[in-house]
PDB file of C-alpha atoms in Angstrom:
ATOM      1  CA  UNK U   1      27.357 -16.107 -31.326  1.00 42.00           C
ATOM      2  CA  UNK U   2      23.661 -15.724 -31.989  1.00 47.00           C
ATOM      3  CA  UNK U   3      23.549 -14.144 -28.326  1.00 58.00           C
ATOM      4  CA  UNK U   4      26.050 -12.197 -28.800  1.00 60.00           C
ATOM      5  CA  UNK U   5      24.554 -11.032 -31.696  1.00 60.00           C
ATOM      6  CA  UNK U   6      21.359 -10.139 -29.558  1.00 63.00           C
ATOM      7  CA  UNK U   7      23.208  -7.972 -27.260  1.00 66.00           C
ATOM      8  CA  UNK U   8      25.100  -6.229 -29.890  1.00 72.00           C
ATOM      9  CA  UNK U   9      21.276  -5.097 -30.825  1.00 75.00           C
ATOM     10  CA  UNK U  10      20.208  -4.147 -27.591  1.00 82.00           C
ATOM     11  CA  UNK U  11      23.500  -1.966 -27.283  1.00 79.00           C
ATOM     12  CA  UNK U  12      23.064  -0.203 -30.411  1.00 79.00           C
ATOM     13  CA  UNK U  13      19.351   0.430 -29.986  1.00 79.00           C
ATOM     14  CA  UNK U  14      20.346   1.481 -26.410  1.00 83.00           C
ATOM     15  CA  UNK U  15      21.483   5.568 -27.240  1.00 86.00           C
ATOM     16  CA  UNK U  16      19.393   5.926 -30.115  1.00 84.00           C
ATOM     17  CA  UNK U  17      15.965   4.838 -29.224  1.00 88.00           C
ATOM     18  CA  UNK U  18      14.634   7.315 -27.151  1.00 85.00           C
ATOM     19  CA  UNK U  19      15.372   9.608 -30.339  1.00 85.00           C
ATOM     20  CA  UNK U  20      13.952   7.739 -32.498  1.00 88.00           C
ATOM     21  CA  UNK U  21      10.459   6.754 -30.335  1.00 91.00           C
ATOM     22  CA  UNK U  22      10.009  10.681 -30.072  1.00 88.00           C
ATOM     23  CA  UNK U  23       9.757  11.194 -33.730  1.00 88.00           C
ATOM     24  CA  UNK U  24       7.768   7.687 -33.831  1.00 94.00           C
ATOM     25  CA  UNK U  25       3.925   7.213 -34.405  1.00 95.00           C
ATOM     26  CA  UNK U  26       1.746   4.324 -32.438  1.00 95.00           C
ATOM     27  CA  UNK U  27       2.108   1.776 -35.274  1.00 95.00           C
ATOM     28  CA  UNK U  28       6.195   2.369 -34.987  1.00 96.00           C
ATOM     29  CA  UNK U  29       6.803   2.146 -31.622  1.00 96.00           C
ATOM     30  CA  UNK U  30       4.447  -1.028 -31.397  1.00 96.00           C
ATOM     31  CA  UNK U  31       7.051  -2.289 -34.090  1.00 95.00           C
ATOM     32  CA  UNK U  32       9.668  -1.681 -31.471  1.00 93.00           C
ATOM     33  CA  UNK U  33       8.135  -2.916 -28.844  1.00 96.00           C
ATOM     34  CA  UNK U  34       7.661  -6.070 -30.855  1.00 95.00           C
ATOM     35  CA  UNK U  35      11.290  -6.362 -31.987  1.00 91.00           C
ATOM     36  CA  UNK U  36      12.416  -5.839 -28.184  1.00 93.00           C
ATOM     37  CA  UNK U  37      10.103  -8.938 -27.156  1.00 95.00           C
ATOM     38  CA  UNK U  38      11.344 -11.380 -30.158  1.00 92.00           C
ATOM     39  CA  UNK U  39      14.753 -11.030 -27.781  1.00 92.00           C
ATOM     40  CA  UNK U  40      13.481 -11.157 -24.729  1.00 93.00           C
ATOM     41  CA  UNK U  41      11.778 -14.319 -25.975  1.00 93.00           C
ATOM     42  CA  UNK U  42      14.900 -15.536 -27.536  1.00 91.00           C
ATOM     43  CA  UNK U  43      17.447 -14.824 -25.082  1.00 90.00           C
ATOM     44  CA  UNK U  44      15.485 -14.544 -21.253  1.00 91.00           C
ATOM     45  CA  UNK U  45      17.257 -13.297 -18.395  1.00 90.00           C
ATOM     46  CA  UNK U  46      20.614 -13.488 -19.799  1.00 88.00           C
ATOM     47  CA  UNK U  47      19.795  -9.920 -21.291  1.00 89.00           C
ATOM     48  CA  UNK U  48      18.437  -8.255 -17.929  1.00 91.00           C
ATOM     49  CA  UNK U  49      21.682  -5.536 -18.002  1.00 88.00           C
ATOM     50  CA  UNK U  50      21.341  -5.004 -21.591  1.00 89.00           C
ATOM     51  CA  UNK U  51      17.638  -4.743 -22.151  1.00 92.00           C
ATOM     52  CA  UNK U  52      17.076  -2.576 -18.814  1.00 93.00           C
ATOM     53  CA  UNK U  53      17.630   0.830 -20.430  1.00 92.00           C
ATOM     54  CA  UNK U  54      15.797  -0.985 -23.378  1.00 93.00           C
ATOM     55  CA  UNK U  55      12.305  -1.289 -21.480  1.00 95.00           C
ATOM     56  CA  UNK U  56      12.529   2.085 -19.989  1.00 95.00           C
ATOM     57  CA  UNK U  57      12.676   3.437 -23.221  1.00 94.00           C
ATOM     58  CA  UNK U  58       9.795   2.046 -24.743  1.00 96.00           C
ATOM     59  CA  UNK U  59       7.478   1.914 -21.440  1.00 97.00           C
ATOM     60  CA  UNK U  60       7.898   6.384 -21.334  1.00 96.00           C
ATOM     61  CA  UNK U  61       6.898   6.164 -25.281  1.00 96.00           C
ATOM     62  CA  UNK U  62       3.879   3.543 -24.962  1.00 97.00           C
ATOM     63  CA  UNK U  63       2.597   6.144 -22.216  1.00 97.00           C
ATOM     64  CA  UNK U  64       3.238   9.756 -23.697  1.00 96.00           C
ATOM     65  CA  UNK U  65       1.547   7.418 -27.152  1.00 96.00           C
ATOM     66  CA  UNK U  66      -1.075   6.745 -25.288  1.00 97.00           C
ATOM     67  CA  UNK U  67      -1.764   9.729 -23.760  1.00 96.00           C
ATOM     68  CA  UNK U  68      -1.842  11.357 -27.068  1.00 94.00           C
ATOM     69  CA  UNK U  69      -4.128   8.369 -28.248  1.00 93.00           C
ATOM     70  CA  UNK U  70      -6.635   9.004 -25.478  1.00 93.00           C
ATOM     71  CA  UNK U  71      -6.845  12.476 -25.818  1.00 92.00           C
ATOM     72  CA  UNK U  72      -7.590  12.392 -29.724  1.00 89.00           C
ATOM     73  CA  UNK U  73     -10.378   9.649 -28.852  1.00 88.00           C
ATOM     74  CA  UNK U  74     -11.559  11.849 -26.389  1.00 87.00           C
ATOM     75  CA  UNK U  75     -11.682  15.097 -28.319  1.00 85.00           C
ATOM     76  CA  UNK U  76     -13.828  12.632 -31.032  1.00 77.00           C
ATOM     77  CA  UNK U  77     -16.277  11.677 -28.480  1.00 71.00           C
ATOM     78  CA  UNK U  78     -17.055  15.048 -27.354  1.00 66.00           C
ATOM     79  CA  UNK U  79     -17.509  16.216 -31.138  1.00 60.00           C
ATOM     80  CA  UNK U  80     -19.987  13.105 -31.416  1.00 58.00           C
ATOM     81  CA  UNK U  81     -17.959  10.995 -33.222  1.00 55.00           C
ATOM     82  CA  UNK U  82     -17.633   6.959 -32.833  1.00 55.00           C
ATOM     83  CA  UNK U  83     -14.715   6.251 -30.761  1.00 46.00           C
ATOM     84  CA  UNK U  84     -14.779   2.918 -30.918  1.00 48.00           C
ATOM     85  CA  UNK U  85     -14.873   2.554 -34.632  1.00 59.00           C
ATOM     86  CA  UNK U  86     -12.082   5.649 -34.733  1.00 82.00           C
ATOM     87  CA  UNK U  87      -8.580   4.741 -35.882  1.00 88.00           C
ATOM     88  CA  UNK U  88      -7.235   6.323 -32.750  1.00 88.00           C
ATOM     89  CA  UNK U  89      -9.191   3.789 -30.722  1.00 90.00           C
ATOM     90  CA  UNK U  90      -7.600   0.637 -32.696  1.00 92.00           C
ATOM     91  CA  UNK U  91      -4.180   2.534 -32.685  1.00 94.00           C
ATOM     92  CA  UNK U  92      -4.620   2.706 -28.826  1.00 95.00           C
ATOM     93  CA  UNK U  93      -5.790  -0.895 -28.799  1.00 95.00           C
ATOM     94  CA  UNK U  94      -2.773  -2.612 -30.987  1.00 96.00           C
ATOM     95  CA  UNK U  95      -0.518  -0.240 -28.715  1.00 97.00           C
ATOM     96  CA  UNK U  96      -1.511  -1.655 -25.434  1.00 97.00           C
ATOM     97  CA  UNK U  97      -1.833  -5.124 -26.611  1.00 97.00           C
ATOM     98  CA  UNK U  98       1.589  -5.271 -27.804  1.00 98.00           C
ATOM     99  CA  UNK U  99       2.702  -3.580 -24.911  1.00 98.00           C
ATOM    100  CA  UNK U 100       0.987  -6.064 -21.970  1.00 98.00           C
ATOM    101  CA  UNK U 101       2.365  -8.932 -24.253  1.00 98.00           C
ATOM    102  CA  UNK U 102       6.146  -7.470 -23.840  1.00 98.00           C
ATOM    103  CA  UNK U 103       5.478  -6.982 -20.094  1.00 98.00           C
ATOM    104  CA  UNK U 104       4.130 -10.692 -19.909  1.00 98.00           C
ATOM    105  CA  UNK U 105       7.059 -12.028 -21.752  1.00 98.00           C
ATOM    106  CA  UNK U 106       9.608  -9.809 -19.356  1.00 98.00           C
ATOM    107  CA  UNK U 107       7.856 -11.270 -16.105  1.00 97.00           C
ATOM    108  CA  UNK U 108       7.791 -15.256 -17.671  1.00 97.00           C
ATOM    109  CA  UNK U 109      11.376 -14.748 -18.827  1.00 97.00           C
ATOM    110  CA  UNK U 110      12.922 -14.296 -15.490  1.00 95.00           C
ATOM    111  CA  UNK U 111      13.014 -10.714 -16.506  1.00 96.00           C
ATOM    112  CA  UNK U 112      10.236  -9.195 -13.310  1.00 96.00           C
ATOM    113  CA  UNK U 113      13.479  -7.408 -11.995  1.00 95.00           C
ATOM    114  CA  UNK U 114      13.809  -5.527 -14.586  1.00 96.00           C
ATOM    115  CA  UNK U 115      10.778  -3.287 -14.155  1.00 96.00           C
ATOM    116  CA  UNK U 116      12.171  -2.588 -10.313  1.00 93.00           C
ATOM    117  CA  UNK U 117      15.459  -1.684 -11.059  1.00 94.00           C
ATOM    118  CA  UNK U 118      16.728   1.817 -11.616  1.00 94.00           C
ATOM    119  CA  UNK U 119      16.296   2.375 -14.854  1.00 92.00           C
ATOM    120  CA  UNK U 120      12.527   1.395 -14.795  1.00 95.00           C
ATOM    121  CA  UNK U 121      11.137   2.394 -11.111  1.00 94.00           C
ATOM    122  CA  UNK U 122       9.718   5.540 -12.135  1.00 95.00           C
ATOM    123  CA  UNK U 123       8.220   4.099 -14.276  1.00 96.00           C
ATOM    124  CA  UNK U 124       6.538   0.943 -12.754  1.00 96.00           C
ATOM    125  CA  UNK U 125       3.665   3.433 -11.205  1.00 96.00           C
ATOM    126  CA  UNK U 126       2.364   3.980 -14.628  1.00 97.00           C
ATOM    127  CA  UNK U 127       3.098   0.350 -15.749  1.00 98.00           C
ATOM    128  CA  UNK U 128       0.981  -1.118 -12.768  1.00 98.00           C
ATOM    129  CA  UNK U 129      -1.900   1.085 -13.563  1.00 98.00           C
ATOM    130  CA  UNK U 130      -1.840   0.833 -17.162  1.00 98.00           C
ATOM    131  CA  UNK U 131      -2.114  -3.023 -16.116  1.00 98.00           C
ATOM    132  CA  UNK U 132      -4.970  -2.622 -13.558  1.00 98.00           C
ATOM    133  CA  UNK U 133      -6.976  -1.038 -16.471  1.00 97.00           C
ATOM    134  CA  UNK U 134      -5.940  -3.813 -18.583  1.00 98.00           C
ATOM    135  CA  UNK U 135      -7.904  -6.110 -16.074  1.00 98.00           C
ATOM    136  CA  UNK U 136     -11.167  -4.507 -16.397  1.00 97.00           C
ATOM    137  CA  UNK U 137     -11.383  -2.934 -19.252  1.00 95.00           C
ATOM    138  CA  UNK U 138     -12.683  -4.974 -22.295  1.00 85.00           C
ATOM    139  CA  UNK U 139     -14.192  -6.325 -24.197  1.00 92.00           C
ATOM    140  CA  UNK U 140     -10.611  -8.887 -24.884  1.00 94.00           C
ATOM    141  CA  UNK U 141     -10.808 -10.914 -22.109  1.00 97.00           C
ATOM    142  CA  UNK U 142      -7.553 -12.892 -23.245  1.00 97.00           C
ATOM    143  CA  UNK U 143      -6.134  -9.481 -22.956  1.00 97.00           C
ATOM    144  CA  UNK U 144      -7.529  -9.447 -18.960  1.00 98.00           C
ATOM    145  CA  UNK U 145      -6.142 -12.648 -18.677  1.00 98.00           C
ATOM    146  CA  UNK U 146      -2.561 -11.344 -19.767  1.00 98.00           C
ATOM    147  CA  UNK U 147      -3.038  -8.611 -17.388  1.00 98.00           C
ATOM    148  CA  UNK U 148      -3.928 -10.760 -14.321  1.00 99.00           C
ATOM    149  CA  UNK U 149      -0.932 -13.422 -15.275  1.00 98.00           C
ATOM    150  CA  UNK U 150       1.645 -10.201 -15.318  1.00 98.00           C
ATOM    151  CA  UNK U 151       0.327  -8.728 -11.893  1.00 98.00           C
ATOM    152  CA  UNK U 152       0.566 -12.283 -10.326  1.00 98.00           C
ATOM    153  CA  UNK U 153       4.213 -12.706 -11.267  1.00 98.00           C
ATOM    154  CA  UNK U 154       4.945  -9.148 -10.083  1.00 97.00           C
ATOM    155  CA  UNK U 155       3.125  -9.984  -6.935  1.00 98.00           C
ATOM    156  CA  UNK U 156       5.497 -13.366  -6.361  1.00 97.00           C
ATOM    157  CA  UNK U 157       8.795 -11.370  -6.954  1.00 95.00           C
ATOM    158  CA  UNK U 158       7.651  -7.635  -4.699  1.00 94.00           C
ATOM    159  CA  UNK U 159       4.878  -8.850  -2.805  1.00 95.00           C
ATOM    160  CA  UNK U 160       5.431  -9.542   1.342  1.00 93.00           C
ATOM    161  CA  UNK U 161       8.822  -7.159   1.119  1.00 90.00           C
ATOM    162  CA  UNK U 162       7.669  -3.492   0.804  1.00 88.00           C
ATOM    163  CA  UNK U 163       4.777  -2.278   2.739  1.00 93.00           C
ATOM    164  CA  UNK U 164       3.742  -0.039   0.100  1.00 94.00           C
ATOM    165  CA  UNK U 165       3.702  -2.734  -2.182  1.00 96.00           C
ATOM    166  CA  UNK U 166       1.743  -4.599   0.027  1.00 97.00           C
ATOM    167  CA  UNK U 167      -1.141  -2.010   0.429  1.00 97.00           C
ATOM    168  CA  UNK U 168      -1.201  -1.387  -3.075  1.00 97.00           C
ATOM    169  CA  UNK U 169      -1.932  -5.044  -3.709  1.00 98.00           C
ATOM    170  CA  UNK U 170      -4.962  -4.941  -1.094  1.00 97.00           C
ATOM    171  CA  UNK U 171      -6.007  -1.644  -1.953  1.00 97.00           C
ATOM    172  CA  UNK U 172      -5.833  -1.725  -6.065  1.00 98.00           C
ATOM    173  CA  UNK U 173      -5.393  -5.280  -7.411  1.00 98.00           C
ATOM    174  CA  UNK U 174      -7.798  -7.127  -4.829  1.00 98.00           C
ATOM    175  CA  UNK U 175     -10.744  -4.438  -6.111  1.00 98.00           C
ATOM    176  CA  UNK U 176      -9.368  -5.386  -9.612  1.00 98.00           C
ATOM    177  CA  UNK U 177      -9.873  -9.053  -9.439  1.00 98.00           C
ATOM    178  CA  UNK U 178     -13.888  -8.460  -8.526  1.00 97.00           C
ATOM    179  CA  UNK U 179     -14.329  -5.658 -11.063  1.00 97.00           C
ATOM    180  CA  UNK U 180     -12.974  -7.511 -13.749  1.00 97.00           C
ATOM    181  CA  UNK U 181     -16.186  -9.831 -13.259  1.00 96.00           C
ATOM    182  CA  UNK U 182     -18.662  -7.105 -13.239  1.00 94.00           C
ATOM    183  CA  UNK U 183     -17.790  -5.652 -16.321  1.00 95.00           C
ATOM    184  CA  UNK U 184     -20.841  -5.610 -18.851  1.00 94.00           C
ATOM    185  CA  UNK U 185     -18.925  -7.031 -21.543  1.00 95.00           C
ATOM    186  CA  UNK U 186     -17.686 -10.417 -19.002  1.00 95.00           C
ATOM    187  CA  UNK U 187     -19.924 -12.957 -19.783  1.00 94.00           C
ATOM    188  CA  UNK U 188     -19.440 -16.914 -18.512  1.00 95.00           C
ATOM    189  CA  UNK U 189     -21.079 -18.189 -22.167  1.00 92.00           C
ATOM    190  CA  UNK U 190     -17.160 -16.638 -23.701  1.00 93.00           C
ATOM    191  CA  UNK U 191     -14.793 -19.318 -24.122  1.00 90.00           C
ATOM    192  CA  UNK U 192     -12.204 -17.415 -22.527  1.00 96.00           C
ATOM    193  CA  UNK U 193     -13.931 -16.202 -19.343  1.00 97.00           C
ATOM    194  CA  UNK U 194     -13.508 -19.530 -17.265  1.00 96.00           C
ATOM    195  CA  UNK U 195      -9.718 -18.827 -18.285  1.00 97.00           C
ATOM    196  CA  UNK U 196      -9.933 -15.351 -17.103  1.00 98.00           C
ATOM    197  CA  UNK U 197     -11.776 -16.540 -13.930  1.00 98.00           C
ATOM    198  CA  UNK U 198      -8.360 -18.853 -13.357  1.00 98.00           C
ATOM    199  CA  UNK U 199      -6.239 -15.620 -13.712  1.00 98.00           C
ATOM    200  CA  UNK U 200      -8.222 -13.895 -11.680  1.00 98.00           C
ATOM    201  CA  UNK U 201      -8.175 -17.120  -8.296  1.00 98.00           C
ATOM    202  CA  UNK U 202      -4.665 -17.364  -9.329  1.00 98.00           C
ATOM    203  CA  UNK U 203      -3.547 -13.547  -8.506  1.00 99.00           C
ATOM    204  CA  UNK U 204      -5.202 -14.096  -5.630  1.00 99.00           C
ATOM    205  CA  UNK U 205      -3.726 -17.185  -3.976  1.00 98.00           C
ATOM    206  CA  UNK U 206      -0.445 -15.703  -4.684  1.00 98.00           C
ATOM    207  CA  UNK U 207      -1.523 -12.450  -3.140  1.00 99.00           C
ATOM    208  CA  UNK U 208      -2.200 -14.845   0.272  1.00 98.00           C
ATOM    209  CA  UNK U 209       0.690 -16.792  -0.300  1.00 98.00           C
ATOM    210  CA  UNK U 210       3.377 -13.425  -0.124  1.00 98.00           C
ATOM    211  CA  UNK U 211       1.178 -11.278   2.528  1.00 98.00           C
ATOM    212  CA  UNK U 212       0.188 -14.072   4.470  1.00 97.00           C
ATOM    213  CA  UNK U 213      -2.748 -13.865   7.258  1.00 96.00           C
ATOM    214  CA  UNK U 214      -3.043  -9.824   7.416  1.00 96.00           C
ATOM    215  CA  UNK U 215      -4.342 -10.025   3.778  1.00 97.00           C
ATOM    216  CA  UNK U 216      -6.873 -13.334   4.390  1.00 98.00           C
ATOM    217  CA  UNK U 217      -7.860 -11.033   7.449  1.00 98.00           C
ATOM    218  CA  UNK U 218      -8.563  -8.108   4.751  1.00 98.00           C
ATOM    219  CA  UNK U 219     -10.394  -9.904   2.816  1.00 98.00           C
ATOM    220  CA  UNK U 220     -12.615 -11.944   4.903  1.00 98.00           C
ATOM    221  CA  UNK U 221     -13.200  -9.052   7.476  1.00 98.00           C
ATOM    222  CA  UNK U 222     -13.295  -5.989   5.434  1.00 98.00           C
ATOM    223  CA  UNK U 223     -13.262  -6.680   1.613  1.00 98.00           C
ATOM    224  CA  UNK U 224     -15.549  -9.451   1.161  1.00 98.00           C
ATOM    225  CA  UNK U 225     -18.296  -7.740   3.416  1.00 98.00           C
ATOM    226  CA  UNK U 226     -18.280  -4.494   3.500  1.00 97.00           C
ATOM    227  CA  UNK U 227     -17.218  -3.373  -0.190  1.00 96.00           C
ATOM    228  CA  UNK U 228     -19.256  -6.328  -1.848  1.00 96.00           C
ATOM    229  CA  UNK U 229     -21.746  -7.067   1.002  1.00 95.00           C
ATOM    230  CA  UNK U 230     -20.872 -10.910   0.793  1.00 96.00           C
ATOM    231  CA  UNK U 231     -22.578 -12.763   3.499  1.00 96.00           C
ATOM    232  CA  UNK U 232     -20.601 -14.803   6.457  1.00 97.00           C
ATOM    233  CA  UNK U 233     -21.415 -17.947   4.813  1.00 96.00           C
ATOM    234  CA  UNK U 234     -19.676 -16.566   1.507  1.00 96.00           C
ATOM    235  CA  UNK U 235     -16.764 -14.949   3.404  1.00 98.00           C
ATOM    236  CA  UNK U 236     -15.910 -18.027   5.065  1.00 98.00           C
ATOM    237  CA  UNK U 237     -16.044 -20.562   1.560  1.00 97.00           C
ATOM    238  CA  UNK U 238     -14.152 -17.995  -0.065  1.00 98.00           C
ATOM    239  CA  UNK U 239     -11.379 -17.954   2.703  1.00 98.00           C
ATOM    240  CA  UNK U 240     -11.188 -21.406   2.621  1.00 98.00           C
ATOM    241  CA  UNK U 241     -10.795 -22.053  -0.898  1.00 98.00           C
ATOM    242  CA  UNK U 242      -8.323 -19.588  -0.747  1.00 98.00           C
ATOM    243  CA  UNK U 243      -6.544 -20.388   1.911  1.00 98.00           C
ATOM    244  CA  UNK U 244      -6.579 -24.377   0.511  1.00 97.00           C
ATOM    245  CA  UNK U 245      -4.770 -22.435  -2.766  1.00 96.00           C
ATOM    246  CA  UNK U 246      -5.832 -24.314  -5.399  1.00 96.00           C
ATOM    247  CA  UNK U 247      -6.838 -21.836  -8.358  1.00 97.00           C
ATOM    248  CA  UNK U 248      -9.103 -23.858  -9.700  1.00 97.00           C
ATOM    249  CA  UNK U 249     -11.709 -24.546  -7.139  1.00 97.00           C
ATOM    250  CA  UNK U 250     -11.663 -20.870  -6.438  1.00 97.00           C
ATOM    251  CA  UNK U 251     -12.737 -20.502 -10.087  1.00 97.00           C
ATOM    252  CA  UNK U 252     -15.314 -23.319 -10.060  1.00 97.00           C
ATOM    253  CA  UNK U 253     -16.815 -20.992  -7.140  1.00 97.00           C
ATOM    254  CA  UNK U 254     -16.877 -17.926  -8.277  1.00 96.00           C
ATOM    255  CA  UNK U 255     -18.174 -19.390 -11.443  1.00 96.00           C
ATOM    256  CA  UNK U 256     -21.185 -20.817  -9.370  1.00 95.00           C
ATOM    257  CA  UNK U 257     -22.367 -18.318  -7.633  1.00 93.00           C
ATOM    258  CA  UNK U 258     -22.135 -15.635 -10.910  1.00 93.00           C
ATOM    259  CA  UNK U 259     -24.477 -18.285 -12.764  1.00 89.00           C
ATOM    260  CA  UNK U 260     -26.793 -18.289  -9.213  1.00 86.00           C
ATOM    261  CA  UNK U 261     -26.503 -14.412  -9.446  1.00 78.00           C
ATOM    262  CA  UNK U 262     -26.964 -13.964 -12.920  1.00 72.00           C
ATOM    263  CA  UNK U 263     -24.004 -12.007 -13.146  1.00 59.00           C
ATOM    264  CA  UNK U 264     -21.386 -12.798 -16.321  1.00 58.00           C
ATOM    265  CA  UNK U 265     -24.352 -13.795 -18.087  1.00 55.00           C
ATOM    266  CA  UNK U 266     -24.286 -17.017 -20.163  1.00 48.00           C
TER     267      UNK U 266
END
């Protein structure tokens, strides 16, 4: 009954929300977004058909939101006003963060086919990169964490069976993963950062684990040496820790050698 219920909702909501998110503000449609999620929560895949057009919906509103947000913050900063202080800036903030949570809660709720079918491929160009920023961009690393955990689902369900795919994992996720950690605000003395460290080993062992040798082979030959000028003695721990895929030794190492660089200060 209850479920029934719940699909009753998503039915209803279905032909009048796209009407309704136009004539919505960022605090509204981060209500909806919110409502959406308590169901997907609730109910998991057994609302994949129903909550399709749903997510579709509410992805094209977060992004014409936020490009709305992002132009108001950056019509502040050129004046010479504080965008980070700005109520456009914490608008933009609550907006994404309620967003990433609905798309983590889609991809642990059996739900990652969602965002490739139909309804929500055009879409899933804007979602990835909105995701990618999400990795670097700070200074919430529980927020990075999200975004890593979202991207590593998405690589398990597309990843080793579209080409495309594939490259865009090597060439825009992999750079993510090592840019996240060079960010000024990353630093190892956070409680979260050795949980955002995880996230980050994590996307990558399943990264080798769906594109198999070509990708260690990118990383140890090209990645690792020539875009971060790791030595061969590097190159070759890292592969192996990979390649062993346990997460958390790959964290332990990367954790090392930032302390013995002095990078993600403590």
């Amino acid at each position: 009954m209850v479920e029934t219920f719940a699909l009753d909702v998503l039915g209803a909501l279905q032909p009048a929300l796209p009407h309704l998110l136009r004539a919505s503000d960022a605090k509204e449609i981060a209500a909806a977004v919110a409502l959406v999620n308590q169901i997907v929560l609730k109910f998991k895949g057994s609302v994949a058909a129903s909550v399709s057009p749903v997510v579709a919906a509410l992805s094209a509103a977060v992004f014409a939101q936020l490009a709305a947000l992002e132009g108001a913050v950056a019509a502040e900063v050129g004046g010479g006003g504080r965008a980070s202080m700005s109520e456009g800036a914490r608008e933009r903030h609550a907006l994404l963060r309620g967003y990433f949570t609905f798309l983590h809660s889609l991809v642990h709720c059996d739900l990652a086919a969602v965002l490739c079918d139909a309804n929500n491929l055009p879409l899933l160009d804007a979602a990835l990169g909105r995701l990618l920023q999400g990795c670097v961009e700070g200074p919430d690393l529980t927020l990075q964490r999200q975004c890593f955990a979202v991207l590593q689902k998405l690589v398990e369900h597309l990843g080793g069976a579209d080409e495309t795919f594939d490259t865009y994992i090597r060439e825009r996720m992999l750079p993510a993963c090592f840019g996240a950690l060079s960010q000024p605000h990353f630093r190892l003395a956070d409680a979260a950062a050795l949980q955002l460290l995880e996230a980050v080993a994590a996307l990558q062992v399943a990264m080798l684990a769906k594109l198999g040798r070509p990708f260690a082979a990118h990383l140890h030959d090209v990645y690792l040496p020539q875009q971060l000028q790791c030595s061969p003695a590097f190159c070759d721990e890292y592969a192996a820790l990979l390649a062993a895929g346990e997460p958390r030794a790959l964290r332990d190492f990367l954790r090392s050698h930032l302390l013995a660089a002095g990078g993600g200060k403590s």
